[in-house]
mmCIF file of C-alpha atoms and ligand atoms in Angstrom:
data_model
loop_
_atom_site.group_PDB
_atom_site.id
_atom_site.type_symbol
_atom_site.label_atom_id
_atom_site.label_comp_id
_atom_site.label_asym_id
_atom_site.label_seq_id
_atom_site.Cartn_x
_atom_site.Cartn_y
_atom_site.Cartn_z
ATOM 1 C CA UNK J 1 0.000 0.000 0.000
ATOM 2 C CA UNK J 2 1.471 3.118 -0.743
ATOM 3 C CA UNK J 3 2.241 5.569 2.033
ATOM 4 C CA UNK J 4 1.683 9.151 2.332
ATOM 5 C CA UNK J 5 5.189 10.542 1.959
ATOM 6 C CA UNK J 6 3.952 13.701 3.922
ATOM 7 C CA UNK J 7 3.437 11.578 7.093
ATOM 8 C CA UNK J 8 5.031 8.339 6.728
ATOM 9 C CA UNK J 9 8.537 8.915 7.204
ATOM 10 C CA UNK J 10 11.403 10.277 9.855
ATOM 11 C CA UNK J 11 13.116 13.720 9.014
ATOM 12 C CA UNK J 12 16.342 13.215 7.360
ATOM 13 C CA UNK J 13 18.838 15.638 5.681
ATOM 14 C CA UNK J 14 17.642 16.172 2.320
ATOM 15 C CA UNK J 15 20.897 15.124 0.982
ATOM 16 C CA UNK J 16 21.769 12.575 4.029
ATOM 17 C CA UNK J 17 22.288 9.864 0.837
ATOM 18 C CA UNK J 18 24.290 11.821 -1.411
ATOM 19 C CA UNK J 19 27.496 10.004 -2.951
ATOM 20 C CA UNK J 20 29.021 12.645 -3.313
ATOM 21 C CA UNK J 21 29.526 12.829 0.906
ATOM 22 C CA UNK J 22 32.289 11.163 2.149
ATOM 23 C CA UNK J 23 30.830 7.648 4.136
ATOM 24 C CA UNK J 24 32.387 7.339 7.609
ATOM 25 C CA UNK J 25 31.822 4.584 9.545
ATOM 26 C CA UNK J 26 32.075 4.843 13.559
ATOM 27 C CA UNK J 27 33.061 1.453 15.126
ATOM 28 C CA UNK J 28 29.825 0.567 17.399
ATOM 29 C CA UNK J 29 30.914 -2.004 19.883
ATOM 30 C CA UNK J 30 31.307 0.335 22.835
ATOM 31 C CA UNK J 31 31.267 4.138 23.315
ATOM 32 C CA UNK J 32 29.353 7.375 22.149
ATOM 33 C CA UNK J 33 28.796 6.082 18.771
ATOM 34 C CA UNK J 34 25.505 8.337 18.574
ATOM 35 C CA UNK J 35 26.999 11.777 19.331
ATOM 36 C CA UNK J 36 29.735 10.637 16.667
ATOM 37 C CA UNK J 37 27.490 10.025 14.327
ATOM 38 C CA UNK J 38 25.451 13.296 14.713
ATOM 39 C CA UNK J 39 28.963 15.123 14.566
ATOM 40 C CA UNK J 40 29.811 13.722 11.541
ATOM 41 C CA UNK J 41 26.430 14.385 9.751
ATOM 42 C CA UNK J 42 26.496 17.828 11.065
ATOM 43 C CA UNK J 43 30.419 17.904 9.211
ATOM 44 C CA UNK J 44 28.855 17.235 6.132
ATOM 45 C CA UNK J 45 29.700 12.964 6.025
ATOM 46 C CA UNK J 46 26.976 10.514 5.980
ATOM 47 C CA UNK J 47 27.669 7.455 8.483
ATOM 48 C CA UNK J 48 26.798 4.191 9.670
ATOM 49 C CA UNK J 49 27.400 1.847 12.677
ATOM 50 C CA UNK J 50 30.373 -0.392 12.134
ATOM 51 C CA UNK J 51 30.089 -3.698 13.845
ATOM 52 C CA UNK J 52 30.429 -6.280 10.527
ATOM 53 C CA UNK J 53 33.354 -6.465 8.332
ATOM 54 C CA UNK J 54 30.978 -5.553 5.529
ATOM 55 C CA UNK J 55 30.063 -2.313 6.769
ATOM 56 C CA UNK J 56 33.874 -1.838 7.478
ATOM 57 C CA UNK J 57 35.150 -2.909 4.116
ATOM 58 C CA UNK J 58 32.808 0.274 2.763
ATOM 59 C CA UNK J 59 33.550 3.128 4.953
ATOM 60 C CA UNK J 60 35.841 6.006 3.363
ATOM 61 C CA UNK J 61 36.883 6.561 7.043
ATOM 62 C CA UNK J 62 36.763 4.882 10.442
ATOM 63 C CA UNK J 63 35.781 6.849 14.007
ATOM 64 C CA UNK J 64 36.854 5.271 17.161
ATOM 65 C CA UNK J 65 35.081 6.418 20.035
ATOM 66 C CA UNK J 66 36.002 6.352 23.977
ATOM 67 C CA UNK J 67 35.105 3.742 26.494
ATOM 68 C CA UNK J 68 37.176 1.323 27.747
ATOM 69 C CA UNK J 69 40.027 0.567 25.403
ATOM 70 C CA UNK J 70 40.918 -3.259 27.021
ATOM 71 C CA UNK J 71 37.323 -3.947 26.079
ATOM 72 C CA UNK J 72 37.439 -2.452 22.973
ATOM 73 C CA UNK J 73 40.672 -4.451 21.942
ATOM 74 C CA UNK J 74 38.680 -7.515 23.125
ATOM 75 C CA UNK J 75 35.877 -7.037 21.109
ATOM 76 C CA UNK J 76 37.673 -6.217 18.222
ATOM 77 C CA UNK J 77 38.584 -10.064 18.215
ATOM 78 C CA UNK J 78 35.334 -11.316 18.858
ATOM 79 C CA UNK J 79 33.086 -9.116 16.318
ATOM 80 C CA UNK J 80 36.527 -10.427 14.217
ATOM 81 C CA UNK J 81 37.027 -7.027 12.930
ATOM 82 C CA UNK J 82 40.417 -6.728 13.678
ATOM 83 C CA UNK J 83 42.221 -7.643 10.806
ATOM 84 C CA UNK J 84 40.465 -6.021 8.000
ATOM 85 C CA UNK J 85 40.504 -3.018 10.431
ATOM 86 C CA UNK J 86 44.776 -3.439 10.552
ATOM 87 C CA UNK J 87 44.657 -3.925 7.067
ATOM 88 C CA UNK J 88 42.258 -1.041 5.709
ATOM 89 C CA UNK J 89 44.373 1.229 8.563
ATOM 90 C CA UNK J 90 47.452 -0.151 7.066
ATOM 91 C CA UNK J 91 45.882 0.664 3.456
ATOM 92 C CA UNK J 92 45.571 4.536 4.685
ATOM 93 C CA UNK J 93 42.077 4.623 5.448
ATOM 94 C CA UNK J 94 41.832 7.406 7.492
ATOM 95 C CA UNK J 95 41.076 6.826 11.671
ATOM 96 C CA UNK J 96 40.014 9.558 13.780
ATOM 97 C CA UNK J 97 40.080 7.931 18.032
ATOM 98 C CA UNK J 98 39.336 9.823 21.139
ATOM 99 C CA UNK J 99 39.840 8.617 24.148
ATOM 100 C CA UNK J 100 39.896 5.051 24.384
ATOM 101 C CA UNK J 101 40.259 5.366 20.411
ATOM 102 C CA UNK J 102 43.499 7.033 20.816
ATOM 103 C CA UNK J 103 44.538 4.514 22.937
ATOM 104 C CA UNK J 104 43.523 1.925 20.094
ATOM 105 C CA UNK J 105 45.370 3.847 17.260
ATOM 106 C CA UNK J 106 48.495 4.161 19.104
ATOM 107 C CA UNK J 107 51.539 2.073 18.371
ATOM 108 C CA UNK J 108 52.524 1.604 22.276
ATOM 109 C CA UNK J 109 50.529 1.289 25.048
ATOM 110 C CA UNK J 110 51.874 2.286 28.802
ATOM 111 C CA UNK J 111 50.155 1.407 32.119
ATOM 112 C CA UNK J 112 48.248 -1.338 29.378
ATOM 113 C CA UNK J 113 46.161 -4.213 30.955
ATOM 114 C CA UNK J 114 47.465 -7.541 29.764
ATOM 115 C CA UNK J 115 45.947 -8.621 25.889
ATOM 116 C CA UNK J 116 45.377 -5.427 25.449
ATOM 117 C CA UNK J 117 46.749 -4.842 21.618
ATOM 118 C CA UNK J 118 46.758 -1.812 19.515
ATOM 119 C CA UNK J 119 46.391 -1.524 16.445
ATOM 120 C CA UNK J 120 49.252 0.629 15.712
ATOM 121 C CA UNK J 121 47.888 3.028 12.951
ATOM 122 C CA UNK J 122 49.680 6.012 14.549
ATOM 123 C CA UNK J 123 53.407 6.506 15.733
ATOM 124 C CA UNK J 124 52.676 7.738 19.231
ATOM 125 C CA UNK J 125 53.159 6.061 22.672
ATOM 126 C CA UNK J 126 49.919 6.947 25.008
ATOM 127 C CA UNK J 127 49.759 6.490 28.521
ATOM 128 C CA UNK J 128 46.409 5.300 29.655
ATOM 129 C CA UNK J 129 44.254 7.024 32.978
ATOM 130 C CA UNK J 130 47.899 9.640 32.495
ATOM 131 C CA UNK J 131 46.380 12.380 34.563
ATOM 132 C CA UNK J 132 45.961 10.149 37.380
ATOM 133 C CA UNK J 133 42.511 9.211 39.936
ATOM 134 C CA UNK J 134 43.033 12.603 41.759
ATOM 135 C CA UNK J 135 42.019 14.671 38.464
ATOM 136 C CA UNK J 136 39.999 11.389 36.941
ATOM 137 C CA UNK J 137 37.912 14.082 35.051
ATOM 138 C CA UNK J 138 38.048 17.298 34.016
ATOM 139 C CA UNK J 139 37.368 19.981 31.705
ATOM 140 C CA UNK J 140 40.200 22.568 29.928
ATOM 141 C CA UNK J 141 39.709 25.191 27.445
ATOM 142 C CA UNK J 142 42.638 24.693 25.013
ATOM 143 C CA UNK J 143 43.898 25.865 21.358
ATOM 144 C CA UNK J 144 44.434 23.076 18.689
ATOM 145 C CA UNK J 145 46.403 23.752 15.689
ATOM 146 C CA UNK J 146 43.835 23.578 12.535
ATOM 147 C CA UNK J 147 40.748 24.374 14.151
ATOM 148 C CA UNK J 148 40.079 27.553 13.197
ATOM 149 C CA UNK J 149 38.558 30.340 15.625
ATOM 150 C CA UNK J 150 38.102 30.579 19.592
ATOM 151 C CA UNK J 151 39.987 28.167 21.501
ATOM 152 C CA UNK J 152 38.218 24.946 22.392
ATOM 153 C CA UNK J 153 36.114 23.424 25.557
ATOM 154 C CA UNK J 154 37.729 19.984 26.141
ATOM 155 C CA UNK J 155 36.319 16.827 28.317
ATOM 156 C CA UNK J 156 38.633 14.789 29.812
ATOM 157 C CA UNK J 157 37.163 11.361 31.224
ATOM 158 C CA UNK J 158 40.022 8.883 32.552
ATOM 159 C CA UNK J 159 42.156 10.508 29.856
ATOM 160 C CA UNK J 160 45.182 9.100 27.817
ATOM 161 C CA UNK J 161 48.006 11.594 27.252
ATOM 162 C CA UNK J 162 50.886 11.225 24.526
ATOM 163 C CA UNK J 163 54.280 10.340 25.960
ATOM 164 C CA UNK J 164 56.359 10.660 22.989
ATOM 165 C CA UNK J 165 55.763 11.414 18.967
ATOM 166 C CA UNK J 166 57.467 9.789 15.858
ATOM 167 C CA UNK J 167 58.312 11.130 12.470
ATOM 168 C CA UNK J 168 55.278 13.016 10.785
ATOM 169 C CA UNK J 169 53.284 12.817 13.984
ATOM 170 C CA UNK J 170 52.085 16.637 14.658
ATOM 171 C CA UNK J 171 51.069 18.041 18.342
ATOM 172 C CA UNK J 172 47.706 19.695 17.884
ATOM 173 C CA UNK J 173 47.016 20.244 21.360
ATOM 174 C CA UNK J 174 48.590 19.721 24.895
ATOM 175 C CA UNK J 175 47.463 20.296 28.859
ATOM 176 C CA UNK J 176 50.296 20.977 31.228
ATOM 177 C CA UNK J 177 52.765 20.116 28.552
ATOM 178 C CA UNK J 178 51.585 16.789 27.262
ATOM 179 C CA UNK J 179 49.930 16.456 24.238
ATOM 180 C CA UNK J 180 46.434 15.787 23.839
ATOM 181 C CA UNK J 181 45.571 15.836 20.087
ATOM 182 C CA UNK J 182 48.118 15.142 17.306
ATOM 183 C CA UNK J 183 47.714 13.618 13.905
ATOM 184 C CA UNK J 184 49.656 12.362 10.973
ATOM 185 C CA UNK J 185 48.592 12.576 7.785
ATOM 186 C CA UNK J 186 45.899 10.289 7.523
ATOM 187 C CA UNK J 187 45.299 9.656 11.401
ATOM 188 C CA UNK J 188 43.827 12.179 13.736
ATOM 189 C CA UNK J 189 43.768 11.135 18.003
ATOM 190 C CA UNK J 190 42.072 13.498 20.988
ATOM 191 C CA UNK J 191 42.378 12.504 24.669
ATOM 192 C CA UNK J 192 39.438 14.549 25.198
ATOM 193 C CA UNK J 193 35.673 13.990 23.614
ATOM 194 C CA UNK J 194 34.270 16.373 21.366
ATOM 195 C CA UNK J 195 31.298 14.697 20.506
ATOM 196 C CA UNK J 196 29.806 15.889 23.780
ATOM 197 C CA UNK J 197 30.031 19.526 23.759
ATOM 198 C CA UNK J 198 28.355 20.068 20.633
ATOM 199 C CA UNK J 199 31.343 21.861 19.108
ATOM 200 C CA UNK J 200 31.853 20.033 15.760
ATOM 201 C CA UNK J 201 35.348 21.844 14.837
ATOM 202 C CA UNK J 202 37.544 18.436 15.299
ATOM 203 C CA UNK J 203 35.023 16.258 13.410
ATOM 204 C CA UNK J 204 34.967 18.638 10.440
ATOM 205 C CA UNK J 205 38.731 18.679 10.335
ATOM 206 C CA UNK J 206 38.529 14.985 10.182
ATOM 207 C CA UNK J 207 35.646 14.716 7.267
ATOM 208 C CA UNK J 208 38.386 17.316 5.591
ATOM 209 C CA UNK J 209 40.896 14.516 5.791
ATOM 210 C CA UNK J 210 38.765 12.153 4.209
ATOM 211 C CA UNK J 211 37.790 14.051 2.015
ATOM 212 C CA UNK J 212 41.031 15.019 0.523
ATOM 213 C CA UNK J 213 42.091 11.127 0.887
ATOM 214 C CA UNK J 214 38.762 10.350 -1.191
ATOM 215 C CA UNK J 215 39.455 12.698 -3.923
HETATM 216 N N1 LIG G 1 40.659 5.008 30.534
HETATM 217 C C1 LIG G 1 40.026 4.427 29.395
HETATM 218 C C2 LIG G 1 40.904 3.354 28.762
HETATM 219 O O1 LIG G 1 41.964 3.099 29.178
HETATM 220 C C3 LIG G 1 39.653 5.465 28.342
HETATM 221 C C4 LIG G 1 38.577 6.377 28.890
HETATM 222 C C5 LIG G 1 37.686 6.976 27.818
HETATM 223 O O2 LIG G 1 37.671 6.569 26.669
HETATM 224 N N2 LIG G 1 36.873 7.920 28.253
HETATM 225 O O3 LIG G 1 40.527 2.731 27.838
#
């Protein structure tokens, strides 16, 4: 029966399936996948869930969010999405990781929790819960290179920081003298979580990158 396009269906961006927008997937086994989503969308991508290697062997870019980054390893192995996800990374798909995703992205791990294995898309060494259970959360406002305008309100939840860089890794950001959002040229990591403050300045910069990988 044919339904009443005026009434049948949800809102969506009148150009939400247009191919010429970059398609970002945002790994969906743990974390603020929605808010990711909705930051993307509002960058100008269009997205989906990634929990299949299907949808992963699609996406012209890959979100990691926060959570809990030995979970996140594990269930990387279990939704067996880890090696298409080492080999598309490997490939230069671009990443974007906060938090827990940084963690995930980096090529060393300090204070890591035994199995825990990264997948090594980024030359950086993170140190996991860095600032320590005094300051377990907190909020900074902070410039980052490339993101144009005022400087930027940052959440901090059981934060990684970056202990060391390697060749064509760039600081974007740092609190107290360690960074806190760097990026190479393909792979973009915050310890803090923009996809909760509403301001969408580090998701556009990374729908930029994909779109200038896509191109
Ligand atoms: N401390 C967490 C970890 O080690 C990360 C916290 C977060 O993503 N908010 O994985």
């Amino acid at each position: 029966m044919p339904t009443d396009p005026a009434v049948s269906v949800e809102p969506t961006a009148p150009d939400a399936d247009d191919p010429t927008r970059p398609l970002i997937g945002v790994l969906a086994l743990q974390g603020d996948v929605r808010e990711h989503r909705r930051a993307l969308e509002k960058s100008g991508a269009r997205t989906i869930p990634v929990r299949r290697p299907a949808e992963l062997a699609r996406v012209d870019g890959i979100v990691l969010p926060g959570g809990e980054s030995t979970t996140i390893s594990r269930l990387l192995d279990v939704f067996e999405l880890r090696d298409l996800l080492s080999d598309r990374l490997a490939g230069g798909l671009p990443a974007y990781g906060s938090c827990a995703g940084m963690i995930m992205l980096a090529t060393e791990i300090l204070d890591a929790r035994s199995g825990q294995v990264p997948l090594a898309a980024l030359d950086i060494t993170v140190r996991r819960n860095a600032f320590g259970r005094q300051v377990d959360s907190f909020e900074a406002t902070i410039p980052v290179l490339g993101v144009p305008g005022e400087d930027m309100h940052a959440v901090f939840i059981r934060a990684p920081w970056v202990e060391s860089v390697g060749d064509g890794v760039q600081v974007l950001a740092a609190v107290d003298g360690h960074p806190v959002a760097v990026r190479s040229e393909r792979v973009l990591a915050t310890s803090f979580h923009p996809e909760i403050t509403g301001d969408t300045r580090i998701h556009r910069l990374f729908v930029e990158m994909v779109t200038d990988t896509r191109v």
